[in-house]
Coordinates of C-alpha atoms in Angstrom, one line a residue:
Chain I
X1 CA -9.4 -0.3 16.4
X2 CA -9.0 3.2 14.7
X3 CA -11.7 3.9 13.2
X4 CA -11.4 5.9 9.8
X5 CA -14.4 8.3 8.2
X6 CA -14.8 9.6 5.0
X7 CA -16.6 11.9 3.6
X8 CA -18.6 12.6 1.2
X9 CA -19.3 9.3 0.6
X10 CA -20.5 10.3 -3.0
X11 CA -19.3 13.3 -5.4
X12 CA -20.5 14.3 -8.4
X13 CA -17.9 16.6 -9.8
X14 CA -18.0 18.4 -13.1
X15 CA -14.8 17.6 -15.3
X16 CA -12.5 20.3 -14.7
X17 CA -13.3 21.0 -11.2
X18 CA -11.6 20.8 -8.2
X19 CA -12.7 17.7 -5.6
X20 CA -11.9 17.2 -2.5
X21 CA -12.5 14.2 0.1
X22 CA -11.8 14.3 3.8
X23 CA -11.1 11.7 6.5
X24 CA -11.1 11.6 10.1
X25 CA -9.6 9.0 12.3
X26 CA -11.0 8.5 15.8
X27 CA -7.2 8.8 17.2
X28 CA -4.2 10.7 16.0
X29 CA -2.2 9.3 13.6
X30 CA 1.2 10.5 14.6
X31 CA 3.8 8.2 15.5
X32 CA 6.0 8.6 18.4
X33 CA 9.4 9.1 15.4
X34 CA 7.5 12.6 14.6
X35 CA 5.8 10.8 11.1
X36 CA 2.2 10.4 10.1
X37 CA 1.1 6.8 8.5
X38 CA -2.0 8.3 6.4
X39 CA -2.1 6.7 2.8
X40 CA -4.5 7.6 0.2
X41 CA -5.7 4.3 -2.6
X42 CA -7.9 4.9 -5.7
X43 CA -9.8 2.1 -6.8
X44 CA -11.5 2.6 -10.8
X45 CA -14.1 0.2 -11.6
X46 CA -13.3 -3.4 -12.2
X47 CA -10.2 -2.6 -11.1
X48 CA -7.7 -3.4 -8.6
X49 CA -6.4 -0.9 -5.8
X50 CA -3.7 1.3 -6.4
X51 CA -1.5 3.1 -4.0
X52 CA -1.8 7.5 -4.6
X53 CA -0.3 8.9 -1.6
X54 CA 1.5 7.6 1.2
X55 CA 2.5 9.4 4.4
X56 CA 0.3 12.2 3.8
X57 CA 1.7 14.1 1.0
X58 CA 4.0 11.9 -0.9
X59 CA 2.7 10.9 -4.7
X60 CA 3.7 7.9 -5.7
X61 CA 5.7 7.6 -8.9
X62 CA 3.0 7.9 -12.0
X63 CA 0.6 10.0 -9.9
X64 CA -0.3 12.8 -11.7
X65 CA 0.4 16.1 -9.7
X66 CA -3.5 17.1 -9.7
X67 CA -3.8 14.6 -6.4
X68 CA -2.5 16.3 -3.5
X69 CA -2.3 15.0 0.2
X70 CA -2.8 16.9 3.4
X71 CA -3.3 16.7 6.6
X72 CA -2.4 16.2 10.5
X73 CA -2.7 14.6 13.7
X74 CA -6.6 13.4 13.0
X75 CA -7.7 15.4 10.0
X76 CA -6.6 14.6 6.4
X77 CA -7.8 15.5 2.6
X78 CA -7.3 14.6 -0.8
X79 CA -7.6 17.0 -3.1
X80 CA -7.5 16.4 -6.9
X81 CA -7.0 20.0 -8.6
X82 CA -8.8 19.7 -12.3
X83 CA -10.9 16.3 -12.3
X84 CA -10.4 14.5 -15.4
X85 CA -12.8 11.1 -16.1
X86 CA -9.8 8.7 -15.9
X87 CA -10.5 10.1 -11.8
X88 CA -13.8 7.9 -11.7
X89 CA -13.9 5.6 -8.9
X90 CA -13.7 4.9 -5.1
X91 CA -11.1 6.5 -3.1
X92 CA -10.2 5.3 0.3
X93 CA -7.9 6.3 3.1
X94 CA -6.1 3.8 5.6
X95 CA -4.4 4.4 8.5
X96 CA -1.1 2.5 9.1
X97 CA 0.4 4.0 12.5
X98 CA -2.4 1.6 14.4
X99 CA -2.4 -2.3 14.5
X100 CA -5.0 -3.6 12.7
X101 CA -4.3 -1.1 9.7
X102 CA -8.0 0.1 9.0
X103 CA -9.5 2.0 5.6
X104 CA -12.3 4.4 5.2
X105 CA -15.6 3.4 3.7
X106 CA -14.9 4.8 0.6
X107 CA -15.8 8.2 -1.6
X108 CA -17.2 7.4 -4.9
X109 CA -16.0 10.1 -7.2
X110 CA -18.6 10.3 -10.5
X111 CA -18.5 12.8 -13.1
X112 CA -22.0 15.0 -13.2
Chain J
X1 CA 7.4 -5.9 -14.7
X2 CA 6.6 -6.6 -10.9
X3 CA 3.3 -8.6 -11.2
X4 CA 1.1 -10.6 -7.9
X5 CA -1.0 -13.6 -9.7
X6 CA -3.6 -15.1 -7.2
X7 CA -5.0 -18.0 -7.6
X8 CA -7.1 -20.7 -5.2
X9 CA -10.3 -19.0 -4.8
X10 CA -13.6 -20.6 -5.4
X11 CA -17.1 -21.8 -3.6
X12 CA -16.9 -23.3 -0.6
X13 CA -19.5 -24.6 2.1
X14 CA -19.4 -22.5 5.7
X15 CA -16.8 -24.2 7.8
X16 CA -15.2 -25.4 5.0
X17 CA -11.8 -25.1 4.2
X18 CA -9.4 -23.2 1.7
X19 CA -5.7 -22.1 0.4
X20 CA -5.0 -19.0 -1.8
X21 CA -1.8 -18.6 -3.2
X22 CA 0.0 -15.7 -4.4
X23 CA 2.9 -15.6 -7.2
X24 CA 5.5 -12.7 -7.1
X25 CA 7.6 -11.5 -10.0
X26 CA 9.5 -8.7 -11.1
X27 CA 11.3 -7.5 -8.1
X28 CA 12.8 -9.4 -4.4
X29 CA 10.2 -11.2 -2.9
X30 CA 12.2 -11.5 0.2
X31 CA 12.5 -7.7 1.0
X32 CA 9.2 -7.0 1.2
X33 CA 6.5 -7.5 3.6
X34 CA 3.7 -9.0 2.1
X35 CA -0.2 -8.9 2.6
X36 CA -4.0 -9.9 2.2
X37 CA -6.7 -7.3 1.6
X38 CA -9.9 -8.4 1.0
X39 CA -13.3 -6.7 -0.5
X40 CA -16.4 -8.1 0.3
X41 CA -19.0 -7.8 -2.2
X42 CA -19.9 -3.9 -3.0
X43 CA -18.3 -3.0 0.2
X44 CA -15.3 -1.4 0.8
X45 CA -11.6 -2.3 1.3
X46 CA -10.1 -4.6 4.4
X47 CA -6.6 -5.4 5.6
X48 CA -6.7 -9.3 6.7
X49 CA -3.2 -10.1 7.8
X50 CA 0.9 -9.2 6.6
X51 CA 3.8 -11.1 7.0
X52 CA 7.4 -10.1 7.5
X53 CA 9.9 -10.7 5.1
X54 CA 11.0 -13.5 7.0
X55 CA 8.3 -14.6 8.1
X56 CA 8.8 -14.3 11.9
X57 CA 6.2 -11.9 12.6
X58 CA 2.4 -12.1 11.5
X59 CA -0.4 -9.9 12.1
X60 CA -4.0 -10.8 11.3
X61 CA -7.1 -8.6 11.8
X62 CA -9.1 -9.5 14.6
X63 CA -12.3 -11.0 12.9
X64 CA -9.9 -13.9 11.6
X65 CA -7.6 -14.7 14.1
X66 CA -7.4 -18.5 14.9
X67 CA -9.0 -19.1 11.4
X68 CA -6.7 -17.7 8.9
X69 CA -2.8 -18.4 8.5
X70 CA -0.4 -16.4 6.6
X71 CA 2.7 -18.0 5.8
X72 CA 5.3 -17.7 2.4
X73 CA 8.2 -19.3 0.8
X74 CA 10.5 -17.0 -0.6
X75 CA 12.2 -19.7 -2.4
X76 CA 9.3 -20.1 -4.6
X77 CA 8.5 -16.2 -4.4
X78 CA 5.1 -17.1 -3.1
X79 CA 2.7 -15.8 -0.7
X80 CA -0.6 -17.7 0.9
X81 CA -3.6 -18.0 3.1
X82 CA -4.7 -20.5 4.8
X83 CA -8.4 -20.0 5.3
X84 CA -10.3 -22.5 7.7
X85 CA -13.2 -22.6 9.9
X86 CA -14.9 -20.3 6.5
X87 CA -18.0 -18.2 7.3
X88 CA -20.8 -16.5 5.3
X89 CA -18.9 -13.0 6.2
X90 CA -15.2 -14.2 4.7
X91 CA -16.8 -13.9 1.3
X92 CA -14.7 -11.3 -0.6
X93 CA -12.7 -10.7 -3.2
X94 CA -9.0 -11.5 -1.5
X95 CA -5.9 -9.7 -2.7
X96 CA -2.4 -9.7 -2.7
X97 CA 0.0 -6.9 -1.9
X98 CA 3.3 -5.8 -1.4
X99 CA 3.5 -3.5 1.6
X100 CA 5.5 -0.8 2.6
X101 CA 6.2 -1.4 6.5
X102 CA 9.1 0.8 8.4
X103 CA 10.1 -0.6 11.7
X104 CA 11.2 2.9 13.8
X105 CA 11.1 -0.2 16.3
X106 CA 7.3 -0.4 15.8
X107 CA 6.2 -1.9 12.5
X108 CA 4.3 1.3 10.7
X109 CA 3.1 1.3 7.1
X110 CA 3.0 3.2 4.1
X111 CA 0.7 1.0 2.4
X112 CA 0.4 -1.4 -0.4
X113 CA 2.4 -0.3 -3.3
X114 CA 1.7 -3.4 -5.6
X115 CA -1.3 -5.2 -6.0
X116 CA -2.4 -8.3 -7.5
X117 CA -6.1 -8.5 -9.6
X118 CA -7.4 -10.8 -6.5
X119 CA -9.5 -13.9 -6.3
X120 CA -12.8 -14.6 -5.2
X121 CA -13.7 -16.4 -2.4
X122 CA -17.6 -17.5 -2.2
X123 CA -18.7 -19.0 1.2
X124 CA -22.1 -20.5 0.8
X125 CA -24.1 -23.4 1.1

């Protein structure tokens, strides 16, 4: 399986600031139709997943424009521009170009 | 509003058995793939299994393969899991999703754009 690492696997961020979370995968992610299956999820506590990113880059509907997506081949970050404390909770990458889709371990984002 | 309502979990002994059930509403069940994620207790996310729309092809991770069956009936806009052979290590919190699957012909995803609140499954003696 592909295995997916996060880090830091704890930030303190001021409110404000800028954050940024990166995550490795132990094979490239790039399908053979030229596309790249990296999608970012923010869980808040006591809360269910919710999609952020998908593809890389693309926000889904809702998300405000502070998250950002980057990223290629093995090597992708999420970068949220101005934290605000709505951002509290764990954020986790998954790969989706190798069966069995895996996730990261997890960043917990806290506010210092 | 699209909505996913589990329901089934509960406590069950190891080896035991047990069905979740998913309800879909608010948009076409049958045009979507559909899956289980599950979160074990303080511990991160893990995809369990998807199913196609019509159910012809199913994919499970590999820690419950022979145990766990995926299976819907898009008459009833329902999804569910069939969990048997239940171990200390299936206890998690098991959710429902819609997910985002392009076939380019390989089946590649773009995650889980819906999500249910989950259910907990305890397997304990």
């Amino acid at each position: 399986d592909v295995v997916m690492t996060q880090s830091p696997l704890s930030l303190p961020v001021t409110l404000g600031q800028p954050a940024s979370i990166s995550c490795r995968s132990s094979q490239s992610l790039v399908y053979s139709d030229g596309n790249t299956y990296l999608n970012w999820f923010q869980q808040r506590p006591g809360q269910s997943p919710r999609r952020l990113i998908y593809k890389v880059s693309n926000r889904d509907s809702g998300v405000p424009d502070r998250f950002s997506g980057s990223g290629s081949g093995t090597d992708f970050t999420l970068k949220i521009s101005r934290v605000e404390a709505e951002d509290v909770g764990v954020y986790y990458c998954m790969q989706g170009t190798h069966w069995s889709w895996t996730f990261g371990q997890g960043t917990k984002v806290e506010i210092k | 509003e699209v909505q996913l309502v589990e329901s089934g979990g509960g406590l069950v002994q190891p080896g035991g058995s047990l069905r979740l059930s998913c309800a879909a509403s608010g948009f076409t069940f049958s045009s979507y793939w559909m899956s289980w994620v599950r979160q074990a207790p303080g511990k991160g996310l893990e995809w369990v299994a998807n199913i196609k729309q019509d159910g012809s092809e199913k994919y499970y991770v590999d820690s419950v393969k022979g145990r766990f069956t995926i299976s819907r009936d898009n008459a009833k806009n329902s999804l569910y899991l069939q969990m048997n052979s239940l171990r200390a290590e299936d206890t998690a919190v098991y959710y429902c999703a819609r997910e985002i699957i392009v076939v380019v012909p390989a089946a590649l995803s773009w995650g889980m754009d819906v999500w249910g609140k989950g259910t907990t499954v305890t397997v304990s003696s």
